[in-house]
Coordinates of N, CA and C in Angstrom, one line a residue:
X270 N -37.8 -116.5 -35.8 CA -36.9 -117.4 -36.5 C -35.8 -117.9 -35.5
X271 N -35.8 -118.7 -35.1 CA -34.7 -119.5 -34.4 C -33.5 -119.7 -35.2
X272 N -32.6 -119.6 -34.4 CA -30.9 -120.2 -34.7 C -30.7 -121.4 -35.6
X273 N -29.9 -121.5 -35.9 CA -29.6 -122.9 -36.4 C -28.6 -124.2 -35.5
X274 N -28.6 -123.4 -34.8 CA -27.7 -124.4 -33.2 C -28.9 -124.8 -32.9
X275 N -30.1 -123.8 -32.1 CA -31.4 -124.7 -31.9 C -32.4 -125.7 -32.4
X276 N -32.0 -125.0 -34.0 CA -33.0 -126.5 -34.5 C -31.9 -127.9 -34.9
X277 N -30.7 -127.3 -34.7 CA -29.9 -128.4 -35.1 C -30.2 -129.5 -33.4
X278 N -30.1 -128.5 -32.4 CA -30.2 -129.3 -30.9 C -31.7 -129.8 -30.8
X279 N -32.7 -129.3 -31.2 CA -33.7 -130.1 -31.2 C -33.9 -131.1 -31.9
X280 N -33.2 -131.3 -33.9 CA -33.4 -132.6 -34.3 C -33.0 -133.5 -33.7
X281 N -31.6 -133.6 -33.2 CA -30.9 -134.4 -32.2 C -31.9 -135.0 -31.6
X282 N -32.5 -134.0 -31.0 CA -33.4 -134.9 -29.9 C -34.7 -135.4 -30.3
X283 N -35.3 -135.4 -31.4 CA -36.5 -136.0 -31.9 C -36.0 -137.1 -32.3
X284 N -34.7 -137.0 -32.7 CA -34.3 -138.1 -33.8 C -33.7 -139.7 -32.5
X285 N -33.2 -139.0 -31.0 CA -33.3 -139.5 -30.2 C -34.7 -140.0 -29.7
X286 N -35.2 -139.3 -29.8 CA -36.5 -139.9 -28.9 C -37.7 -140.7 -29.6
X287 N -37.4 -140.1 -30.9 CA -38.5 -141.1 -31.5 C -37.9 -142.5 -31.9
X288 N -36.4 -142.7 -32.1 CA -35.3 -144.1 -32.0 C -36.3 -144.9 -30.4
X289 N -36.0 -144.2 -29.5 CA -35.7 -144.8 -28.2 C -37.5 -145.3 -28.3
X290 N -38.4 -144.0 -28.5 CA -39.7 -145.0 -28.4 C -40.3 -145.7 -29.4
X291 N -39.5 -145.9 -30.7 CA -39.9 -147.0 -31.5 C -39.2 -148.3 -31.0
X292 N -38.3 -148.4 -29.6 CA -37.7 -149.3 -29.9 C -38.4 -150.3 -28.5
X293 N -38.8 -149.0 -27.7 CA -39.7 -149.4 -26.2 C -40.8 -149.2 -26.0
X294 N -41.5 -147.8 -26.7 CA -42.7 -147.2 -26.6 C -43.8 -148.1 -27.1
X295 N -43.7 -147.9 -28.1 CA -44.5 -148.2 -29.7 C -44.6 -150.0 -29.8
X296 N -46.0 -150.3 -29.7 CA -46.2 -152.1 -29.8 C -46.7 -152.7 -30.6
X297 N -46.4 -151.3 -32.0 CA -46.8 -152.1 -33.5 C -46.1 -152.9 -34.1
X298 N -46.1 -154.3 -34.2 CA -45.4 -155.1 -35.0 C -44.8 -154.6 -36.3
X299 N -45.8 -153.9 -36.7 CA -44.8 -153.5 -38.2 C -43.7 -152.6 -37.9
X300 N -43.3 -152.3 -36.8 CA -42.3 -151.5 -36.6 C -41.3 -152.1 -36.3
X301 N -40.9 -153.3 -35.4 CA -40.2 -154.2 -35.1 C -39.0 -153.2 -34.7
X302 N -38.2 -154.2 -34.8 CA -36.5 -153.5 -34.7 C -36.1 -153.5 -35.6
X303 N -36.4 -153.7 -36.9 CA -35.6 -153.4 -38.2 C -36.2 -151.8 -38.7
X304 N -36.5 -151.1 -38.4 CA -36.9 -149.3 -38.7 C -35.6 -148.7 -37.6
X305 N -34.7 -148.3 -38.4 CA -33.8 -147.3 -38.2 C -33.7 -145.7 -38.6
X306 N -33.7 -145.1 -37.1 CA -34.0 -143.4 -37.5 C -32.8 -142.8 -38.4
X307 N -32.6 -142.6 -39.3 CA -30.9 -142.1 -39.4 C -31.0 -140.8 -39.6
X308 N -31.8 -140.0 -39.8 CA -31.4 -138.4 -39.8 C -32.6 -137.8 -39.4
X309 N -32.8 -136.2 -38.9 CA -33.9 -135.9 -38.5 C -33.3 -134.1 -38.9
X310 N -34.1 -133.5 -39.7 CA -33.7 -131.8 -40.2 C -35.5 -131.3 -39.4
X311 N -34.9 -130.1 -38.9 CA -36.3 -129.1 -38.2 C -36.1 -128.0 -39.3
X312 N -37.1 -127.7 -39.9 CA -37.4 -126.1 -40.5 C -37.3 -124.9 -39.1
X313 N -36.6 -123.6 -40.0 CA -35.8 -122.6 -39.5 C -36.9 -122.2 -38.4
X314 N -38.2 -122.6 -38.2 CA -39.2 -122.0 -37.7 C -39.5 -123.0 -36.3
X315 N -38.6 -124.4 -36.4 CA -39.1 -125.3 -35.8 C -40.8 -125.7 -35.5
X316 N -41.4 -125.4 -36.3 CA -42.5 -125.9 -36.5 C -42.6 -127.0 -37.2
X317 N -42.0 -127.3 -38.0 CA -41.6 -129.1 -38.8 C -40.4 -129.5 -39.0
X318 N -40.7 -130.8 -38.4 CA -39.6 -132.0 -38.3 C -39.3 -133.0 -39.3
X319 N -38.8 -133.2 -40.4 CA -38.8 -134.8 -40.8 C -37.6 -135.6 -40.7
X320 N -38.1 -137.0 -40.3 CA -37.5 -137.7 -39.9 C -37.1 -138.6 -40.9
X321 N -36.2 -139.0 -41.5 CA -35.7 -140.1 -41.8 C -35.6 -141.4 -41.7
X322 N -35.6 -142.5 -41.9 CA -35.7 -143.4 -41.4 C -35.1 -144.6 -42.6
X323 N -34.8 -145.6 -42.2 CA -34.9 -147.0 -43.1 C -35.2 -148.2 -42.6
X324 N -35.4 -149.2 -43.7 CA -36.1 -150.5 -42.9 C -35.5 -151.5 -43.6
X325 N -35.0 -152.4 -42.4 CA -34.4 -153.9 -43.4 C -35.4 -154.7 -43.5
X326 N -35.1 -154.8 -45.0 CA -35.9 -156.0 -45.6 C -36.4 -155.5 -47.1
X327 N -37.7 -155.9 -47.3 CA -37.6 -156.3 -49.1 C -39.0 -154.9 -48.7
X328 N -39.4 -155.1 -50.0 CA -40.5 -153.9 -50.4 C -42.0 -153.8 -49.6
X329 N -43.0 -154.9 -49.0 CA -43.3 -154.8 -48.2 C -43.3 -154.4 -47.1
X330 N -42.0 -155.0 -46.1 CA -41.6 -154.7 -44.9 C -41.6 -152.9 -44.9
X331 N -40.9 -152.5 -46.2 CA -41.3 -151.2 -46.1 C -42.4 -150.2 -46.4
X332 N -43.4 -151.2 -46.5 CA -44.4 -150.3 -47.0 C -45.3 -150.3 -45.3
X333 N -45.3 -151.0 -44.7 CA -45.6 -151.7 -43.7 C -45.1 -151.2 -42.3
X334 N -44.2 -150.8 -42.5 CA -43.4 -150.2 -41.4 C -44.0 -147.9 -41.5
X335 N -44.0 -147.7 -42.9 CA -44.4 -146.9 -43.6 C -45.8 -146.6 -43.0
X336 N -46.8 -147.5 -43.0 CA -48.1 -147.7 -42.3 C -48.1 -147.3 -41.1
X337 N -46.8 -148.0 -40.3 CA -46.4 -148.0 -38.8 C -46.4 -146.8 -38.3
X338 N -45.5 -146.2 -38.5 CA -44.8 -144.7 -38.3 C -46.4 -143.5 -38.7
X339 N -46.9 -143.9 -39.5 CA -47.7 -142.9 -40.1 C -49.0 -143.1 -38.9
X340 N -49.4 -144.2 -38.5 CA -50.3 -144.6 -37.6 C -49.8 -144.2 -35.8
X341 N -48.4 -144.5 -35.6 CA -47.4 -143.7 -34.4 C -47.6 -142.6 -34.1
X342 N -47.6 -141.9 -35.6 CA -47.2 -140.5 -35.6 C -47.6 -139.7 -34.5
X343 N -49.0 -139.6 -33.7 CA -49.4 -139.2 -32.6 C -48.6 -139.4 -31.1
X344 N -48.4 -140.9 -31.6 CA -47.7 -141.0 -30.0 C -46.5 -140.6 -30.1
X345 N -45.5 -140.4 -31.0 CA -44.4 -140.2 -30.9 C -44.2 -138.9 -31.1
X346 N -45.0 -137.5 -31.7 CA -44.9 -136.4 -31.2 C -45.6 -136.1 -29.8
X347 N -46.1 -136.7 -29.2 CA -46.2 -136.4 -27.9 C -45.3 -136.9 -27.1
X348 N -44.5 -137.5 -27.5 CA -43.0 -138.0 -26.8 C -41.9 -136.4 -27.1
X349 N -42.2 -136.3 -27.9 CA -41.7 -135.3 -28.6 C -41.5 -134.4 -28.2
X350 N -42.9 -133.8 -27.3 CA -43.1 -133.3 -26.7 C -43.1 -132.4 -25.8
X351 N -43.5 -133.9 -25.0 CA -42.4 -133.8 -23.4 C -40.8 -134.0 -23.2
X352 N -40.2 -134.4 -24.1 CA -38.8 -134.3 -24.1 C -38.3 -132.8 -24.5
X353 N -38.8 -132.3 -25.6 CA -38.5 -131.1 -26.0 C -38.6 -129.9 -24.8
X354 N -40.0 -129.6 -24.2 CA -39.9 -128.7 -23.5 C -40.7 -127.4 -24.2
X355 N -40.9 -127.2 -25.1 CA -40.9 -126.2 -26.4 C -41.9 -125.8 -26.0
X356 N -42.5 -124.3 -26.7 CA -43.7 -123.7 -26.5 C -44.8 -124.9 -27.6
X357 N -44.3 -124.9 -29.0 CA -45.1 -125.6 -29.7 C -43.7 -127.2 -30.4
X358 N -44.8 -128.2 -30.0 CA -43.9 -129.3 -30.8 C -44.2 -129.6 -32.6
X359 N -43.3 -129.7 -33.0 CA -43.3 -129.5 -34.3 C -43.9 -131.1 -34.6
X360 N -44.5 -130.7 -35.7 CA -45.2 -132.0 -36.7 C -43.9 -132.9 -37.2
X361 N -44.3 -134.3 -37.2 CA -43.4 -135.1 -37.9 C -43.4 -135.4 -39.0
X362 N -43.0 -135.9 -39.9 CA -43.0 -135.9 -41.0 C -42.0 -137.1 -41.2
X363 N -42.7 -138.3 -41.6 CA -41.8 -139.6 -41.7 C -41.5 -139.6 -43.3
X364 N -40.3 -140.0 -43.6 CA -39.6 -139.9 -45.0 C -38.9 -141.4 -45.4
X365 N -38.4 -142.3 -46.6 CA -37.7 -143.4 -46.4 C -36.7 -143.1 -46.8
X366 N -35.6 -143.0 -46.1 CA -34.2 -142.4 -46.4 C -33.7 -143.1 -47.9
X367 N -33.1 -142.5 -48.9 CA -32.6 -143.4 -50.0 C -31.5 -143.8 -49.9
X368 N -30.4 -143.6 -49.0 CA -29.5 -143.8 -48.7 C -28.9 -145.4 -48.7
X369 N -29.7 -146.3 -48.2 CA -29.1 -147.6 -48.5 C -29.4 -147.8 -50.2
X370 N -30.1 -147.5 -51.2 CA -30.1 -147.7 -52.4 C -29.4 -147.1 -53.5
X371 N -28.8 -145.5 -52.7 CA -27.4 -144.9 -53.5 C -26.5 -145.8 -52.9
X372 N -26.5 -146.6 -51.8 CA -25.2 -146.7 -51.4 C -25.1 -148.3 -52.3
X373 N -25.8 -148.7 -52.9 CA -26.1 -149.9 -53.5 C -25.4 -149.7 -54.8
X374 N -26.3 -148.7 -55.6 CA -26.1 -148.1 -56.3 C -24.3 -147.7 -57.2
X375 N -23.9 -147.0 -56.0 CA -22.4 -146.8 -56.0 C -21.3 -147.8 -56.3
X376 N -22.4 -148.7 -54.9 CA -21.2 -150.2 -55.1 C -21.1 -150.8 -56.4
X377 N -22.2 -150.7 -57.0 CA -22.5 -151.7 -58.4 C -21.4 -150.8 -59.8
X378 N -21.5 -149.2 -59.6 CA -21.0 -149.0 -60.1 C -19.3 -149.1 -59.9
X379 N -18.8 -149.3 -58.7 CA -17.3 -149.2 -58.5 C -17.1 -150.8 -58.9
X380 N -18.3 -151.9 -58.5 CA -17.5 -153.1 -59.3 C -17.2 -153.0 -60.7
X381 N -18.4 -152.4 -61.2 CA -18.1 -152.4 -63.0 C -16.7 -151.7 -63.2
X382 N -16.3 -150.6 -62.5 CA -15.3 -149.9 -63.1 C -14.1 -150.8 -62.3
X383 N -14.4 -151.6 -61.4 CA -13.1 -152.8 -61.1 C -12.5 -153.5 -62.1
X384 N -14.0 -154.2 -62.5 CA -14.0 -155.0 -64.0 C -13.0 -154.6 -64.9
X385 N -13.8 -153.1 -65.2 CA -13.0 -153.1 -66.2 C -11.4 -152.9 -66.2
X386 N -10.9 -152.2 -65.1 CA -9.8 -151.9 -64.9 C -9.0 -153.7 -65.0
X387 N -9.2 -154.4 -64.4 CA -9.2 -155.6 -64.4 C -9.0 -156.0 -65.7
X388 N -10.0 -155.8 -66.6 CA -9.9 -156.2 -68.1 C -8.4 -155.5 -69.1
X389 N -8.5 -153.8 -68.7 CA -7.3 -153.2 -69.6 C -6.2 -154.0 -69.3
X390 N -5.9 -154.2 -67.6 CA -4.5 -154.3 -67.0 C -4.2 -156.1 -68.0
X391 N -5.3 -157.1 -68.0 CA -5.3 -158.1 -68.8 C -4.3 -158.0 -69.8
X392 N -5.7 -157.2 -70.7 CA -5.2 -157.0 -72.0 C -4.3 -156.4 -72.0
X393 N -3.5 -155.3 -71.5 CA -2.1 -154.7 -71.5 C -0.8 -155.3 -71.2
X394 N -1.0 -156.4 -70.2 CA 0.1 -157.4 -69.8 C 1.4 -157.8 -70.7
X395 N 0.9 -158.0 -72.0 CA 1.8 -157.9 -72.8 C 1.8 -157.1 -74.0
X396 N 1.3 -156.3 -73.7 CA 1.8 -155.0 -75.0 C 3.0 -154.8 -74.5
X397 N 3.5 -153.9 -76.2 CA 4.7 -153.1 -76.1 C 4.5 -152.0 -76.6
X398 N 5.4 -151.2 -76.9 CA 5.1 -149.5 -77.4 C 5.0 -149.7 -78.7
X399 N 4.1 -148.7 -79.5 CA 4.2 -148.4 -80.6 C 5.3 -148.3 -81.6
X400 N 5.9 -147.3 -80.5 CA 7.3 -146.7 -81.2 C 8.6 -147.1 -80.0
X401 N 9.6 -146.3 -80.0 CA 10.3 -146.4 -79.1 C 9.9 -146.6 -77.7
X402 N 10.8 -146.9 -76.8 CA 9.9 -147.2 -75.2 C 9.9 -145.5 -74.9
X403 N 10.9 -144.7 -75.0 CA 11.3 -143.6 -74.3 C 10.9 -142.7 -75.5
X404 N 9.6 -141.8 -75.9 CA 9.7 -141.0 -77.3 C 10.2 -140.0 -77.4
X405 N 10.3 -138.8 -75.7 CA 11.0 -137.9 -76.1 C 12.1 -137.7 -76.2
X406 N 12.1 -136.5 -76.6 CA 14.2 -136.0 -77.1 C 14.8 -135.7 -75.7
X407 N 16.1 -136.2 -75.9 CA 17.3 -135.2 -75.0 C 17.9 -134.9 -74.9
X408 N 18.8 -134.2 -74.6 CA 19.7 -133.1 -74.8 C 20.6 -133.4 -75.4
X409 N 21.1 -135.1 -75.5 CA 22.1 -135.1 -76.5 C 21.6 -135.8 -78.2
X410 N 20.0 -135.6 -78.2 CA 20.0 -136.5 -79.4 C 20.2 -135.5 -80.3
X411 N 20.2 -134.3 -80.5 CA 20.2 -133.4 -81.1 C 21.9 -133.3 -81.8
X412 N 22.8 -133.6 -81.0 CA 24.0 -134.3 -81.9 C 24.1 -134.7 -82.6
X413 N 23.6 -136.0 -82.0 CA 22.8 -137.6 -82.9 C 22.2 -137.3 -84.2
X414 N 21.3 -136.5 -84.4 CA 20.5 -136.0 -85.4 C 21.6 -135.3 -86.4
X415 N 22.3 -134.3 -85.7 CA 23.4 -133.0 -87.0 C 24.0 -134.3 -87.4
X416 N 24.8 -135.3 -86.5 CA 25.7 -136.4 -87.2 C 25.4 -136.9 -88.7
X417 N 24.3 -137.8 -88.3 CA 23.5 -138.4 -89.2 C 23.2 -137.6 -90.2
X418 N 22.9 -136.4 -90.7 CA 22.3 -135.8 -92.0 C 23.5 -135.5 -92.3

């Protein structure tokens, strides 16, 4: 079982080297420049890698690039490879990061809750208090109060 500094220093570098030869290596169109690596985790054994990745554009482009990667897979752990140095190079494992669709996600929900904050402050503009502005007691209403009765 390996360290966790070592598989942390080897994703580094898959996640480096399979960026650098999807961007020079690799002459599959479906891969283009819009496939970005964004994270890469190695199991405690470094025998598997997966990579992360995302792709701009709409639902094909990602299915297509998906195709890419999966068809690469060979040449880019043999990049892997030789960059590593390792007794054994670990299998890749291409993933589509969800990351840009929570991050979508989030946004949609922080406008609604803008909205609405937007709506109360509206509606609140001209209220006034129920009761008095100030409701609680102080230390001299209690005078105030024996006076009166």
């Amino acid at each position: 079982m390996a360290d966790n500094a070592r598989a942390k220093k080897l994703a580094d570098l898959i996640r480096e080297v399979v960026a650098e030869k999807l961007l020079r290596g690799v002459k599959d169109p479906r891969l283009g420049t819009h496939v970005t690596i964004t994270d890469t985790r190695v199991t405690g054994d470094l025998r598997e890698a997966t990579v992360f990745y995302t792709v701009y554009g709409d639902d094909e482009d990602r299915a297509s690039a998906a195709a890419g990667l999966e068809s690469a897979k060979g040449v880019l752990r043999s990049a892997v490879g030789r960059a590593a140095g390792t007794k054994f190079t670990p299998t890749l494992t291409f993933v589509a990061d969800a990351l840009p669709e929570n991050a979508k996600t989030i946004e949609d929900l922080l406008d609604k809750a803008r909205s609405s904050d937007a709506q109360v402050r509206e509606v609140s503009s001209g209220a006034t208090y129920a009761g008095e502005a100030d409701p609680y007691k102080k230390p001299g209403d209690d005078d105030e109060d024996a006076a009166a009765e």
